[in-house]
């Protein structure tokens, strides 16, 4: 009985091996095309919140494709650095405008009450 089970197991293993390697009717299993990131971040305009919310990375055997994730994080990092620099420039310009307005209000003479007659 034991010998029959061993022979049956060997036949099943050989049949599966031949089917996968190419002994079947259709030949070997076709190579699966790797999933690629379809809806990447737009290159022609700044990234919006909706772009980030809609970003989905394709799954691979060990998680996500590192190249796709690295590209997306690099793009988001560059946009954040650009926005931070723009905010710093605008805050500096606002501080300069406020200082100039304060300086002008201090230099402006107060109106005299003597000029007015009842």
mmCIF file of N, CA and C in Angstrom:
data_model
loop_
_atom_site.group_PDB
_atom_site.id
_atom_site.type_symbol
_atom_site.label_atom_id
_atom_site.label_comp_id
_atom_site.label_asym_id
_atom_site.label_seq_id
_atom_site.Cartn_x
_atom_site.Cartn_y
_atom_site.Cartn_z
ATOM 1 N N UNK A 1 0.815 -1.191 0.000
ATOM 2 C CA UNK A 1 0.000 0.000 0.000
ATOM 3 C C UNK A 1 0.866 1.265 0.000
ATOM 4 N N UNK A 2 1.912 1.237 0.842
ATOM 5 C CA UNK A 2 2.805 2.387 0.913
ATOM 6 C C UNK A 2 3.491 2.639 -0.423
ATOM 7 N N UNK A 3 3.884 1.589 -1.078
ATOM 8 C CA UNK A 3 4.551 1.714 -2.370
ATOM 9 C C UNK A 3 3.603 2.313 -3.415
ATOM 10 N N UNK A 4 2.329 1.949 -3.369
ATOM 11 C CA UNK A 4 1.347 2.522 -4.292
ATOM 12 C C UNK A 4 1.190 4.024 -4.079
ATOM 13 N N UNK A 5 1.157 4.489 -2.840
ATOM 14 C CA UNK A 5 1.038 5.926 -2.543
ATOM 15 C C UNK A 5 2.267 6.696 -3.021
ATOM 16 N N UNK A 6 3.429 6.134 -2.881
ATOM 17 C CA UNK A 6 4.656 6.794 -3.328
ATOM 18 C C UNK A 6 4.662 6.906 -4.851
ATOM 19 N N UNK A 7 4.265 5.864 -5.540
ATOM 20 C CA UNK A 7 4.225 5.895 -7.001
ATOM 21 C C UNK A 7 3.160 6.894 -7.477
ATOM 22 N N UNK A 8 2.003 6.929 -6.842
ATOM 23 C CA UNK A 8 0.943 7.871 -7.217
ATOM 24 C C UNK A 8 1.402 9.309 -6.987
ATOM 25 N N UNK A 9 2.081 9.541 -5.893
ATOM 26 C CA UNK A 9 2.600 10.881 -5.604
ATOM 27 C C UNK A 9 3.634 11.287 -6.649
ATOM 28 N N UNK A 10 4.493 10.363 -7.058
ATOM 29 C CA UNK A 10 5.506 10.659 -8.075
ATOM 30 C C UNK A 10 4.849 10.969 -9.411
ATOM 31 N N UNK A 11 3.790 10.267 -9.762
ATOM 32 C CA UNK A 11 3.086 10.529 -11.018
ATOM 33 C C UNK A 11 2.431 11.911 -10.989
ATOM 34 N N UNK A 12 1.810 12.277 -9.895
ATOM 35 C CA UNK A 12 1.163 13.595 -9.770
ATOM 36 C C UNK A 12 2.218 14.698 -9.853
ATOM 37 N N UNK A 13 3.313 14.549 -9.151
ATOM 38 C CA UNK A 13 4.380 15.563 -9.173
ATOM 39 C C UNK A 13 4.945 15.695 -10.586
ATOM 40 N N UNK A 14 5.139 14.577 -11.285
ATOM 41 C CA UNK A 14 5.667 14.622 -12.650
ATOM 42 C C UNK A 14 4.677 15.292 -13.600
ATOM 43 N N UNK A 15 3.394 15.038 -13.444
ATOM 44 C CA UNK A 15 2.383 15.659 -14.308
ATOM 45 C C UNK A 15 2.322 17.155 -14.096
ATOM 46 N N UNK A 16 2.362 17.598 -12.872
ATOM 47 C CA UNK A 16 2.333 19.041 -12.580
ATOM 48 C C UNK A 16 3.604 19.698 -13.102
ATOM 49 N N UNK A 17 4.737 19.056 -12.917
ATOM 50 C CA UNK A 17 6.004 19.614 -13.399
ATOM 51 C C UNK A 17 6.000 19.749 -14.915
ATOM 52 N N UNK A 18 5.536 18.734 -15.614
ATOM 53 C CA UNK A 18 5.471 18.807 -17.070
ATOM 54 C C UNK A 18 4.496 19.883 -17.542
ATOM 55 N N UNK A 19 3.394 20.066 -16.852
ATOM 56 C CA UNK A 19 2.429 21.095 -17.245
ATOM 57 C C UNK A 19 3.018 22.489 -17.070
ATOM 58 N N UNK A 20 3.751 22.701 -16.002
ATOM 59 C CA UNK A 20 4.330 24.026 -15.746
ATOM 60 C C UNK A 20 5.518 24.292 -16.655
ATOM 61 N N UNK A 21 6.375 23.314 -16.843
ATOM 62 C CA UNK A 21 7.603 23.506 -17.616
ATOM 63 C C UNK A 21 7.330 23.581 -19.103
ATOM 64 N N UNK A 22 6.300 22.934 -19.584
ATOM 65 C CA UNK A 22 6.025 23.047 -21.004
ATOM 66 C C UNK A 22 5.584 21.764 -21.641
ATOM 67 N N UNK A 23 5.292 20.769 -20.893
ATOM 68 C CA UNK A 23 4.868 19.522 -21.475
ATOM 69 C C UNK A 23 3.377 19.478 -21.753
ATOM 70 N N UNK A 24 2.646 20.525 -21.400
ATOM 71 C CA UNK A 24 1.207 20.545 -21.607
ATOM 72 C C UNK A 24 0.848 20.976 -23.010
ATOM 73 N N UNK A 25 -0.442 21.126 -23.280
ATOM 74 C CA UNK A 25 -0.925 21.498 -24.609
ATOM 75 C C UNK A 25 -0.562 22.928 -24.989
ATOM 76 N N UNK A 26 -0.607 23.841 -24.053
ATOM 77 C CA UNK A 26 -0.399 25.258 -24.354
ATOM 78 C C UNK A 26 1.042 25.709 -24.171
ATOM 79 N N UNK A 27 1.915 24.848 -23.796
ATOM 80 C CA UNK A 27 3.297 25.251 -23.578
ATOM 81 C C UNK A 27 3.487 25.780 -22.170
ATOM 82 N N UNK A 28 4.617 26.428 -21.929
ATOM 83 C CA UNK A 28 4.899 26.921 -20.576
ATOM 84 C C UNK A 28 3.966 28.066 -20.196
ATOM 85 N N UNK A 29 3.898 28.307 -18.917
ATOM 86 C CA UNK A 29 3.080 29.423 -18.430
ATOM 87 C C UNK A 29 3.654 30.741 -18.947
ATOM 88 N N UNK A 30 2.813 31.637 -19.398
ATOM 89 C CA UNK A 30 3.326 32.918 -19.907
ATOM 90 C C UNK A 30 3.818 33.799 -18.762
ATOM 91 N N UNK A 31 4.791 34.629 -19.090
ATOM 92 C CA UNK A 31 5.292 35.574 -18.095
ATOM 93 C C UNK A 31 4.246 36.653 -17.877
ATOM 94 N N UNK A 32 4.006 36.950 -16.638
ATOM 95 C CA UNK A 32 3.038 37.995 -16.312
ATOM 96 C C UNK A 32 3.717 39.349 -16.444
ATOM 97 N N UNK A 33 3.046 40.262 -17.098
ATOM 98 C CA UNK A 33 3.582 41.615 -17.232
ATOM 99 C C UNK A 33 3.483 42.317 -15.885
ATOM 100 N N UNK A 34 4.537 42.975 -15.472
ATOM 101 C CA UNK A 34 4.482 43.648 -14.173
ATOM 102 C C UNK A 34 3.505 44.822 -14.216
ATOM 103 N N UNK A 35 2.823 45.014 -13.099
ATOM 104 C CA UNK A 35 1.916 46.154 -13.009
ATOM 105 C C UNK A 35 2.736 47.426 -12.961
ATOM 106 N N UNK A 36 2.255 48.430 -13.635
ATOM 107 C CA UNK A 36 2.923 49.730 -13.623
ATOM 108 C C UNK A 36 1.958 50.756 -13.067
ATOM 109 N N UNK A 37 2.501 51.796 -12.523
ATOM 110 C CA UNK A 37 1.699 52.880 -11.974
ATOM 111 C C UNK A 37 1.028 53.606 -13.127
ATOM 112 N N UNK A 38 -0.298 53.620 -13.144
ATOM 113 C CA UNK A 38 -1.043 54.181 -14.258
ATOM 114 C C UNK A 38 -1.332 55.659 -14.034
ATOM 115 N N UNK A 39 -1.845 56.010 -12.884
ATOM 116 C CA UNK A 39 -2.246 57.389 -12.619
ATOM 117 C C UNK A 39 -1.168 58.096 -11.805
ATOM 118 N N UNK A 40 -0.054 58.388 -12.494
ATOM 119 C CA UNK A 40 1.053 59.049 -11.811
ATOM 120 C C UNK A 40 0.724 60.519 -11.574
ATOM 121 N N UNK A 41 1.505 61.182 -10.788
ATOM 122 C CA UNK A 41 1.279 62.598 -10.493
ATOM 123 C C UNK A 41 1.462 63.427 -11.766
ATOM 124 N N UNK A 42 0.622 64.437 -11.979
ATOM 125 C CA UNK A 42 0.672 65.197 -13.232
ATOM 126 C C UNK A 42 1.972 65.992 -13.355
ATOM 127 N N UNK A 43 2.669 65.886 -14.495
ATOM 128 C CA UNK A 43 3.930 66.608 -14.653
ATOM 129 C C UNK A 43 3.750 68.054 -15.103
ATOM 130 N N UNK A 44 2.552 68.414 -15.584
ATOM 131 C CA UNK A 44 2.363 69.732 -16.182
ATOM 132 C C UNK A 44 1.743 70.764 -15.252
ATOM 133 N N UNK A 45 1.442 70.393 -14.012
ATOM 134 C CA UNK A 45 0.846 71.336 -13.062
ATOM 135 C C UNK A 45 1.209 70.913 -11.648
ATOM 136 N N UNK A 46 1.016 71.804 -10.680
ATOM 137 C CA UNK A 46 1.309 71.422 -9.290
ATOM 138 C C UNK A 46 0.382 70.301 -8.809
ATOM 139 N N UNK A 47 0.874 69.541 -7.889
ATOM 140 C CA UNK A 47 0.112 68.426 -7.337
ATOM 141 C C UNK A 47 -0.946 68.960 -6.384
ATOM 142 N N UNK A 48 -2.160 68.444 -6.508
ATOM 143 C CA UNK A 48 -3.245 68.859 -5.625
ATOM 144 C C UNK A 48 -3.556 67.750 -4.628
ATOM 145 N N UNK A 49 -4.400 68.070 -3.675
ATOM 146 C CA UNK A 49 -4.798 67.084 -2.670
ATOM 147 C C UNK A 49 -5.505 65.899 -3.338
ATOM 148 N N UNK A 50 -6.326 66.165 -4.346
ATOM 149 C CA UNK A 50 -7.037 65.092 -5.041
ATOM 150 C C UNK A 50 -6.056 64.157 -5.759
ATOM 151 N N UNK A 51 -4.954 64.701 -6.280
ATOM 152 C CA UNK A 51 -3.948 63.860 -6.931
ATOM 153 C C UNK A 51 -3.324 62.891 -5.929
ATOM 154 N N UNK A 52 -3.010 63.394 -4.751
ATOM 155 C CA UNK A 52 -2.395 62.547 -3.727
ATOM 156 C C UNK A 52 -3.400 61.518 -3.220
ATOM 157 N N UNK A 53 -4.658 61.927 -3.023
ATOM 158 C CA UNK A 53 -5.685 60.988 -2.565
ATOM 159 C C UNK A 53 -5.936 59.886 -3.584
ATOM 160 N N UNK A 54 -5.843 60.195 -4.860
ATOM 161 C CA UNK A 54 -6.106 59.218 -5.907
ATOM 162 C C UNK A 54 -4.917 58.371 -6.291
ATOM 163 N N UNK A 55 -3.756 58.643 -5.727
ATOM 164 C CA UNK A 55 -2.543 57.911 -6.075
ATOM 165 C C UNK A 55 -2.581 56.511 -5.461
ATOM 166 N N UNK A 56 -2.498 55.502 -6.295
ATOM 167 C CA UNK A 56 -2.496 54.112 -5.839
ATOM 168 C C UNK A 56 -1.325 53.394 -6.492
ATOM 169 N N UNK A 57 -0.525 52.740 -5.678
ATOM 170 C CA UNK A 57 0.629 52.013 -6.174
ATOM 171 C C UNK A 57 0.245 50.557 -6.432
ATOM 172 N N UNK A 58 0.721 49.972 -7.534
ATOM 173 C CA UNK A 58 0.430 48.557 -7.786
ATOM 174 C C UNK A 58 1.207 47.664 -6.821
ATOM 175 N N UNK A 59 0.580 46.570 -6.448
ATOM 176 C CA UNK A 59 1.211 45.627 -5.527
ATOM 177 C C UNK A 59 2.127 44.684 -6.280
ATOM 178 N N UNK A 60 3.202 44.291 -5.623
ATOM 179 C CA UNK A 60 4.109 43.283 -6.151
ATOM 180 C C UNK A 60 4.238 42.182 -5.099
ATOM 181 N N UNK A 61 5.111 41.247 -5.345
ATOM 182 C CA UNK A 61 5.255 40.111 -4.433
ATOM 183 C C UNK A 61 5.672 40.546 -3.032
ATOM 184 N N UNK A 62 6.459 41.588 -2.923
ATOM 185 C CA UNK A 62 6.954 42.024 -1.610
ATOM 186 C C UNK A 62 6.401 43.373 -1.190
ATOM 187 N N UNK A 63 5.307 43.797 -1.725
ATOM 188 C CA UNK A 63 4.721 45.082 -1.337
ATOM 189 C C UNK A 63 4.507 45.963 -2.547
ATOM 190 N N UNK A 64 5.171 47.112 -2.570
ATOM 191 C CA UNK A 64 5.031 48.065 -3.666
ATOM 192 C C UNK A 64 6.327 48.141 -4.456
ATOM 193 N N UNK A 65 6.222 48.610 -5.709
ATOM 194 C CA UNK A 65 7.418 48.798 -6.532
ATOM 195 C C UNK A 65 8.198 49.990 -5.985
ATOM 196 N N UNK A 66 9.428 49.765 -5.596
ATOM 197 C CA UNK A 66 10.223 50.820 -4.971
ATOM 198 C C UNK A 66 10.430 51.994 -5.906
ATOM 199 N N UNK A 67 10.610 51.752 -7.177
ATOM 200 C CA UNK A 67 10.850 52.846 -8.120
ATOM 201 C C UNK A 67 9.645 53.775 -8.200
ATOM 202 N N UNK A 68 8.439 53.213 -8.230
ATOM 203 C CA UNK A 68 7.231 54.044 -8.279
ATOM 204 C C UNK A 68 7.074 54.870 -7.019
ATOM 205 N N UNK A 69 7.296 54.249 -5.868
ATOM 206 C CA UNK A 69 7.166 54.963 -4.601
ATOM 207 C C UNK A 69 8.241 56.041 -4.483
ATOM 208 N N UNK A 70 9.473 55.710 -4.868
ATOM 209 C CA UNK A 70 10.557 56.701 -4.806
ATOM 210 C C UNK A 70 10.277 57.892 -5.721
ATOM 211 N N UNK A 71 9.762 57.635 -6.925
ATOM 212 C CA UNK A 71 9.433 58.728 -7.844
ATOM 213 C C UNK A 71 8.343 59.626 -7.265
ATOM 214 N N UNK A 72 7.306 59.022 -6.713
ATOM 215 C CA UNK A 72 6.206 59.809 -6.149
ATOM 216 C C UNK A 72 6.674 60.617 -4.942
ATOM 217 N N UNK A 73 7.453 60.014 -4.057
ATOM 218 C CA UNK A 73 7.944 60.742 -2.886
ATOM 219 C C UNK A 73 8.920 61.844 -3.285
ATOM 220 N N UNK A 74 9.745 61.599 -4.288
ATOM 221 C CA UNK A 74 10.655 62.642 -4.770
ATOM 222 C C UNK A 74 9.896 63.828 -5.330
ATOM 223 N N UNK A 75 8.863 63.540 -6.108
ATOM 224 C CA UNK A 75 8.042 64.622 -6.684
ATOM 225 C C UNK A 75 7.330 65.410 -5.595
ATOM 226 N N UNK A 76 6.732 64.709 -4.624
ATOM 227 C CA UNK A 76 6.046 65.400 -3.530
ATOM 228 C C UNK A 76 7.029 66.210 -2.687
ATOM 229 N N UNK A 77 8.221 65.672 -2.446
ATOM 230 C CA UNK A 77 9.228 66.407 -1.680
ATOM 231 C C UNK A 77 9.670 67.677 -2.387
ATOM 232 N N UNK A 78 9.863 67.599 -3.705
ATOM 233 C CA UNK A 78 10.267 68.781 -4.472
ATOM 234 C C UNK A 78 9.166 69.840 -4.464
ATOM 235 N N UNK A 79 7.910 69.403 -4.596
ATOM 236 C CA UNK A 79 6.805 70.367 -4.577
ATOM 237 C C UNK A 79 6.654 71.005 -3.202
ATOM 238 N N UNK A 80 6.840 70.234 -2.144
ATOM 239 C CA UNK A 80 6.748 70.805 -0.798
ATOM 240 C C UNK A 80 7.881 71.807 -0.546
ATOM 241 N N UNK A 81 9.085 71.492 -1.004
ATOM 242 C CA UNK A 81 10.203 72.424 -0.839
ATOM 243 C C UNK A 81 9.953 73.709 -1.616
ATOM 244 N N UNK A 82 9.398 73.584 -2.823
ATOM 245 C CA UNK A 82 9.076 74.768 -3.625
ATOM 246 C C UNK A 82 8.003 75.623 -2.947
ATOM 247 N N UNK A 83 6.992 74.978 -2.398
ATOM 248 C CA UNK A 83 5.929 75.721 -1.710
ATOM 249 C C UNK A 83 6.437 76.366 -0.434
ATOM 250 N N UNK A 84 7.318 75.669 0.302
ATOM 251 C CA UNK A 84 7.895 76.262 1.508
ATOM 252 C C UNK A 84 8.715 77.497 1.170
ATOM 253 N N UNK A 85 9.493 77.434 0.096
ATOM 254 C CA UNK A 85 10.285 78.594 -0.318
ATOM 255 C C UNK A 85 9.370 79.750 -0.728
ATOM 256 N N UNK A 86 8.297 79.444 -1.432
ATOM 257 C CA UNK A 86 7.335 80.480 -1.850
ATOM 258 C C UNK A 86 6.657 81.111 -0.636
ATOM 259 N N UNK A 87 6.281 80.310 0.343
ATOM 260 C CA UNK A 87 5.668 80.836 1.564
ATOM 261 C C UNK A 87 6.650 81.723 2.315
ATOM 262 N N UNK A 88 7.914 81.311 2.404
ATOM 263 C CA UNK A 88 8.922 82.126 3.081
ATOM 264 C C UNK A 88 9.113 83.457 2.354
ATOM 265 N N UNK A 89 9.133 83.451 1.021
ATOM 266 C CA UNK A 89 9.255 84.695 0.262
ATOM 267 C C UNK A 89 8.064 85.619 0.509
ATOM 268 N N UNK A 90 6.871 85.060 0.497
ATOM 269 C CA UNK A 90 5.676 85.874 0.719
ATOM 270 C C UNK A 90 5.626 86.427 2.141
ATOM 271 N N UNK A 91 6.027 85.621 3.130
ATOM 272 C CA UNK A 91 6.053 86.125 4.510
ATOM 273 C C UNK A 91 7.095 87.223 4.672
ATOM 274 N N UNK A 92 8.226 87.087 3.998
ATOM 275 C CA UNK A 92 9.253 88.129 4.047
ATOM 276 C C UNK A 92 8.747 89.415 3.395
ATOM 277 N N UNK A 93 8.075 89.291 2.255
ATOM 278 C CA UNK A 93 7.525 90.468 1.586
ATOM 279 C C UNK A 93 6.447 91.128 2.439
ATOM 280 N N UNK A 94 5.633 90.334 3.108
ATOM 281 C CA UNK A 94 4.591 90.877 3.973
ATOM 282 C C UNK A 94 5.199 91.604 5.164
ATOM 283 N N UNK A 95 6.234 91.044 5.746
ATOM 284 C CA UNK A 95 6.899 91.703 6.870
ATOM 285 C C UNK A 95 7.527 93.022 6.416
ATOM 286 N N UNK A 96 8.123 93.040 5.232
ATOM 287 C CA UNK A 96 8.691 94.282 4.703
ATOM 288 C C UNK A 96 7.622 95.324 4.434
ATOM 289 N N UNK A 97 6.475 94.910 3.898
ATOM 290 C CA UNK A 97 5.388 95.852 3.646
ATOM 291 C C UNK A 97 4.824 96.404 4.945
ATOM 292 N N UNK A 98 4.707 95.564 5.952
ATOM 293 C CA UNK A 98 4.211 96.042 7.256
ATOM 294 C C UNK A 98 5.193 97.024 7.886
ATOM 295 N N UNK A 99 6.496 96.733 7.770
ATOM 296 C CA UNK A 99 7.504 97.642 8.320
ATOM 297 C C UNK A 99 7.474 98.978 7.593
ATOM 298 N N UNK A 100 7.314 98.952 6.274
ATOM 299 C CA UNK A 100 7.248 100.191 5.506
ATOM 300 C C UNK A 100 5.994 100.979 5.867
ATOM 301 N N UNK A 101 4.879 100.295 6.061
ATOM 302 C CA UNK A 101 3.641 100.980 6.444
ATOM 303 C C UNK A 101 3.766 101.587 7.827
ATOM 304 N N UNK A 102 4.406 100.892 8.739
ATOM 305 C CA UNK A 102 4.602 101.433 10.085
ATOM 306 C C UNK A 102 5.526 102.633 10.050
ATOM 307 N N UNK A 103 6.553 102.580 9.217
ATOM 308 C CA UNK A 103 7.500 103.695 9.096
ATOM 309 C C UNK A 103 6.798 104.924 8.499
ATOM 310 N N UNK A 104 5.949 104.738 7.516
ATOM 311 C CA UNK A 104 5.218 105.846 6.906
ATOM 312 C C UNK A 104 4.227 106.463 7.879
ATOM 313 N N UNK A 105 3.580 105.634 8.687
ATOM 314 C CA UNK A 105 2.610 106.183 9.633
ATOM 315 C C UNK A 105 3.302 106.963 10.737
ATOM 316 N N UNK A 106 4.540 106.607 11.059
ATOM 317 C CA UNK A 106 5.279 107.357 12.084
ATOM 318 C C UNK A 106 5.784 108.685 11.511
ATOM 319 N N UNK A 107 6.132 108.726 10.236
ATOM 320 C CA UNK A 107 6.643 109.942 9.618
ATOM 321 C C UNK A 107 5.543 110.929 9.254
ATOM 322 N N UNK A 108 4.340 110.476 9.119
ATOM 323 C CA UNK A 108 3.235 111.329 8.707
ATOM 324 C C UNK A 108 2.852 112.260 9.854
ATOM 325 N N UNK A 109 2.817 113.570 9.606
ATOM 326 C CA UNK A 109 2.464 114.487 10.699
ATOM 327 C C UNK A 109 0.979 114.375 11.028
ATOM 328 N N UNK A 110 0.690 114.598 12.294
ATOM 329 C CA UNK A 110 -0.697 114.556 12.751
ATOM 330 C C UNK A 110 -1.401 115.826 12.299
ATOM 331 N N UNK A 111 -2.682 115.756 11.975
ATOM 332 C CA UNK A 111 -3.413 116.959 11.552
ATOM 333 C C UNK A 111 -3.539 117.952 12.712
ATOM 334 N N UNK A 112 -3.424 119.245 12.387
ATOM 335 C CA UNK A 112 -3.501 120.287 13.418
ATOM 336 C C UNK A 112 -4.934 120.691 13.625
ATOM 337 N N UNK A 113 -5.330 120.914 14.876
ATOM 338 C CA UNK A 113 -6.673 121.324 15.219
ATOM 339 C C UNK A 113 -6.834 122.832 15.042
ATOM 340 N N UNK A 114 -5.735 123.526 14.960
ATOM 341 C CA UNK A 114 -5.835 124.989 14.851
ATOM 342 C C UNK A 114 -6.372 125.425 13.494
ATOM 343 N N UNK A 115 -6.173 124.614 12.488
ATOM 344 C CA UNK A 115 -6.626 124.954 11.144
ATOM 345 C C UNK A 115 -8.151 124.915 11.029
ATOM 346 N N UNK A 116 -8.754 124.148 11.901
ATOM 347 C CA UNK A 116 -10.204 124.033 11.844
ATOM 348 C C UNK A 116 -10.837 125.180 12.632
ATOM 349 N N UNK A 117 -11.884 125.808 12.114
ATOM 350 C CA UNK A 117 -12.580 126.890 12.814
ATOM 351 C C UNK A 117 -14.045 126.521 12.940
ATOM 352 N N UNK A 118 -14.605 126.775 14.137
ATOM 353 C CA UNK A 118 -16.009 126.406 14.350
ATOM 354 C C UNK A 118 -16.972 127.390 13.779
#
